[in-house]
Amino acid sequence: MLVAYLQLGLSMALVGANVAVSKLLTAALPVALILGLRCLLACLVLWPLARRREGRVRLSGGALLNLAAQAAVGTLLYNAALLSGLRHTTALEAGLVLATLPAVIALGSALWLRERMAPRHWLAVGLAGGGMAAVTLARLAGGGGGGGSLWGNALVFVAVCGEAGYVLLAKRLAGRVPLVTASFWMQGFSTLMLLPFCLPVLGAAAALADPGVSALLVFHSLTASVLCLLLWYAGLRRAPAGIAGIFSALLPASAAAMAVAVLGETFSTMHGIGFLLMLASIGLATWPGRGKRVA
């Protein structure tokens, strides 16, 4: 189980780190074009990898529908709402909203997947939310509190709901479809869904002549749309969705860390408290129990 926890944690940490990368890319490219090119590049990598490792796989209609739904909520809804929200609110307030992700996933696991969550797991959700709130409050206290808006924060919460939906849908499919094949189909569906939004802004691709922009896009594609998906699917093969949701606390944590490292924001004592609470949350959620962990 430890390997599964490491896979889930690294996946969410990379997703969070890509929030900062996304902000840099939006300064040079339209949101739709970033997402479309990202998914297309991911398909070019995943297709030969899937054929070599897993061969020709015939998917059922139900599995394809599930993957299409994952593409709709996990790629289109999450990324479009997050990047659009960041245009209207501060990264600090967006991080505070993202801290609700573990609780939304845990609630969805209990209501939709009927997973029974032990009291300590609910406490872990609370610690994760408290830790991320401390991190983002520290960033607000550092002098970046202005510029937020109710509309921007609402868009970011829509992104949270999209990411939670993706996690729950991925759990339903885990183990039924080979890992790389599932990732390829999800990115393929994402590319098709994004195509109508990419065509009107295709001329903006001229910005890719800048090697820095191209390098950021390639990094963003290979991590957010390939490595993160493979790690997340692999971790979900063993970990219940409710416990996996706890690791989503690493998303706003790594986003905050990247803001400090890349954007030069100040690290304070409150940041340290937030990270300690987040680590306590993961430790509480993953500590071996005496009986069954989660039904």
XYZ file of C-alpha atoms in Angstrom:
295
model
C 0.000 0.000 0.000
C 2.935 2.341 0.636
C 3.808 2.349 -3.065
C 0.208 3.306 -3.912
C 0.354 6.183 -1.425
C 3.629 7.411 -2.942
C 2.102 7.271 -6.430
C -0.975 9.229 -5.354
C 1.074 11.806 -3.477
C 3.513 12.410 -6.317
C 0.659 12.686 -8.816
C -1.113 15.393 -6.821
C 2.153 17.222 -6.086
C 2.864 17.418 -9.820
C -0.676 18.645 -10.535
C -0.196 21.397 -7.964
C 3.192 22.369 -9.358
C 1.602 22.706 -12.778
C -0.714 25.442 -11.480
C 2.279 27.788 -11.502
C 3.371 26.512 -14.919
C -0.148 27.095 -16.227
C -0.112 30.685 -15.032
C 3.123 31.284 -16.932
C 1.696 29.696 -20.080
C -1.531 31.742 -19.972
C 0.565 34.875 -20.392
C 1.612 33.626 -23.837
C -1.182 31.338 -25.094
C -5.008 31.148 -24.899
C -6.348 28.665 -22.348
C -8.062 26.496 -24.987
C -4.887 26.216 -27.055
C -2.790 25.282 -24.016
C -5.185 22.478 -23.103
C -5.625 21.252 -26.677
C -1.897 21.084 -27.458
C -1.220 19.521 -24.061
C -3.674 16.705 -24.688
C -2.477 16.198 -28.272
C 1.151 15.870 -27.157
C 0.068 13.436 -24.452
C -1.711 11.270 -27.051
C 1.427 11.136 -29.200
C 3.354 9.783 -26.211
C 0.690 7.471 -24.777
C -0.373 5.737 -28.015
C 2.905 3.903 -28.777
C 3.466 3.291 -25.062
C 0.030 1.663 -24.697
C 0.502 -0.552 -27.766
C 3.958 -1.700 -26.652
C 3.096 -2.391 -23.000
C -0.524 -3.523 -23.210
C -1.162 -4.480 -26.840
C -4.481 -3.997 -28.603
C -7.223 -3.596 -25.974
C -10.926 -3.759 -26.796
C -12.899 -1.476 -24.465
C -16.562 -1.873 -23.580
C -19.049 0.902 -24.241
C -19.362 1.530 -20.512
C -15.616 1.939 -20.098
C -15.423 4.354 -23.020
C -18.308 6.379 -21.605
C -16.576 6.528 -18.213
C -13.336 7.722 -19.836
C -15.213 10.351 -21.843
C -16.819 11.597 -18.627
C -13.386 11.739 -16.974
C -12.124 13.825 -19.889
C -15.101 16.173 -19.600
C -14.761 16.849 -15.865
C -11.062 16.177 -15.248
C -9.609 17.962 -18.274
C -12.168 20.402 -19.671
C -14.036 21.445 -16.541
C -11.120 21.419 -14.087
C -8.538 23.145 -16.275
C -10.863 25.597 -18.002
C -12.509 26.657 -14.734
C -9.199 26.892 -12.853
C -7.355 28.892 -15.497
C -10.373 31.127 -16.121
C -10.783 31.653 -12.386
C -7.145 32.650 -12.040
C -7.816 35.482 -14.496
C -10.357 36.965 -12.064
C -8.932 36.170 -8.627
C -5.545 35.933 -6.964
C -3.513 32.724 -6.842
C -3.654 33.051 -3.043
C -7.445 32.974 -2.865
C -7.564 30.253 -5.516
C -5.309 28.140 -3.303
C -7.697 28.624 -0.398
C -10.589 27.376 -2.530
C -8.526 24.410 -3.761
C -8.086 23.374 -0.128
C -11.701 22.167 -0.185
C -10.801 19.377 -2.639
C -10.133 16.573 -0.081
C -13.457 17.213 1.644
C -15.363 17.256 -1.658
C -13.748 13.946 -2.712
C -14.419 12.322 0.660
C -18.044 13.432 0.552
C -18.438 12.140 -2.987
C -16.844 8.802 -2.026
C -19.297 8.369 0.823
C -22.415 9.447 -1.094
C -21.729 8.113 -4.601
C -19.315 5.174 -4.228
C -20.799 4.163 -0.859
C -17.354 3.886 0.723
C -17.554 3.894 4.519
C -15.089 6.367 5.985
C -13.711 5.731 9.466
C -13.837 8.687 11.924
C -10.071 9.143 11.733
C -10.336 9.545 7.963
C -12.909 12.314 8.387
C -10.542 13.903 10.911
C -7.770 13.610 8.330
C -9.956 15.504 5.852
C -10.396 18.252 8.423
C -6.653 18.441 9.093
C -5.938 18.645 5.367
C -8.394 21.486 4.948
C -6.966 23.258 7.993
C -3.438 22.840 6.718
C -4.206 24.229 3.293
C -6.178 27.078 4.816
C -3.147 27.954 6.960
C -0.879 27.912 3.906
C -3.109 30.167 1.849
C -3.841 32.501 4.773
C -0.101 32.854 5.253
C 0.230 33.837 1.604
C -2.556 36.384 2.021
C -0.806 37.790 5.079
C 2.348 38.114 3.006
C 0.866 40.994 1.084
C -1.010 39.467 -1.864
C -4.507 39.686 -0.511
C -5.919 42.186 -3.006
C -7.413 41.446 -6.353
C -9.670 38.524 -5.509
C -13.286 38.278 -6.585
C -16.353 36.218 -5.771
C -16.722 35.240 -9.437
C -13.122 34.085 -9.739
C -13.348 32.059 -6.540
C -16.608 30.488 -7.718
C -14.898 29.379 -10.938
C -12.075 27.784 -8.953
C -14.630 25.893 -6.835
C -16.190 24.601 -10.075
C -12.694 23.328 -10.913
C -12.581 21.597 -7.513
C -15.847 19.813 -8.300
C -14.466 18.762 -11.694
C -11.297 17.313 -10.151
C -13.332 15.488 -7.493
C -15.553 14.019 -10.213
C -12.463 12.844 -12.100
C -11.086 11.095 -8.996
C -14.360 9.264 -8.362
C -14.810 8.237 -11.995
C -11.211 7.006 -12.171
C -11.804 4.862 -9.083
C -14.835 3.247 -10.737
C -12.673 2.236 -13.709
C -9.471 1.298 -11.846
C -8.469 -2.307 -12.551
C -10.950 -2.755 -15.413
C -8.883 -1.097 -18.156
C -5.074 -1.272 -18.541
C -3.348 1.780 -17.105
C -1.735 3.343 -20.189
C -4.678 2.496 -22.435
C -7.061 4.267 -20.064
C -4.811 7.324 -19.986
C -4.570 7.404 -23.800
C -8.331 7.216 -24.310
C -8.960 9.930 -21.745
C -6.506 12.260 -23.466
C -7.949 11.339 -26.860
C -11.457 12.247 -25.747
C -10.086 15.466 -24.226
C -8.439 16.436 -27.523
C -11.673 15.902 -29.466
C -13.700 17.902 -26.954
C -11.219 20.779 -27.044
C -10.890 20.925 -30.841
C -13.850 23.312 -31.437
C -12.369 25.752 -28.905
C -8.826 25.514 -30.310
C -9.564 26.193 -33.980
C -10.599 29.875 -33.540
C -7.371 30.693 -31.639
C -4.974 28.531 -33.654
C -3.097 31.615 -34.896
C -1.812 32.221 -31.370
C 0.381 29.121 -31.771
C 2.975 31.488 -33.279
C 4.048 32.162 -29.680
C 5.542 28.655 -29.636
C 8.434 30.026 -31.694
C 9.778 31.164 -28.330
C 11.845 28.195 -27.001
C 10.890 29.057 -23.431
C 7.172 28.837 -24.156
C 7.616 25.584 -26.097
C 9.660 24.047 -23.280
C 7.027 24.990 -20.698
C 4.265 23.483 -22.847
C 6.171 20.207 -23.326
C 6.915 19.971 -19.596
C 3.290 20.773 -18.795
C 2.031 18.127 -21.220
C 4.339 15.296 -20.150
C 3.770 15.843 -16.430
C 0.130 16.943 -16.169
C -1.325 14.760 -18.936
C 0.970 11.711 -18.903
C 2.955 11.171 -15.706
C 0.254 12.441 -13.325
C -2.412 10.258 -14.931
C -0.253 7.127 -14.896
C 0.689 7.628 -11.251
C -2.891 8.368 -10.199
C -4.414 5.370 -11.980
C -1.689 3.105 -10.546
C -2.309 4.351 -6.996
C -6.083 3.973 -7.289
C -5.705 0.255 -8.044
C -5.062 -0.293 -4.319
C -6.172 2.789 -2.396
C -9.892 3.605 -1.784
C -11.100 6.825 -3.405
C -11.805 8.414 -0.019
C -8.205 7.865 1.113
C -6.888 8.940 -2.288
C -8.812 12.160 -1.775
C -6.650 12.959 1.251
C -3.609 13.088 -1.022
C -5.281 15.813 -3.046
C -4.202 18.041 -0.138
C -0.789 17.981 -1.823
C -2.241 19.840 -4.822
C -2.674 23.235 -3.118
C 0.416 22.540 -0.983
C 2.685 22.084 -3.988
C 0.992 25.020 -5.735
C 1.882 27.191 -2.728
C 5.454 25.879 -2.691
C 5.871 26.677 -6.389
C 4.505 30.171 -5.798
C 7.212 30.696 -3.183
C 10.008 29.146 -5.266
C 9.085 30.486 -8.720
C 7.105 33.652 -8.022
C 9.214 34.765 -5.049
C 6.503 34.846 -2.395
C 7.591 34.823 1.254
C 7.583 31.604 3.324
C 6.316 32.288 6.847
C 5.717 30.423 10.103
C 2.083 29.936 9.077
C 3.278 28.150 5.945
C 5.182 25.734 8.166
C 2.099 25.125 10.323
C 0.027 24.455 7.222
C 2.458 21.899 5.845
C 2.681 20.142 9.236
C -1.126 19.871 9.362
C -1.158 18.491 5.828
C 1.481 15.867 6.711
C -0.467 14.938 9.847
C -3.556 14.476 7.686
C -1.791 12.047 5.353
C -0.220 10.181 8.282
C -3.580 9.791 10.023
C -5.319 8.631 6.852
C -2.674 6.070 5.891
C -1.673 4.664 9.299
C -2.497 0.921 9.321
C -5.645 0.090 11.273
C -6.458 -3.029 13.269
C -9.275 -4.165 11.051
C -10.449 -3.288 7.602
C -9.346 0.140 6.507
C -12.330 1.170 4.429
C -15.238 -0.902 3.256
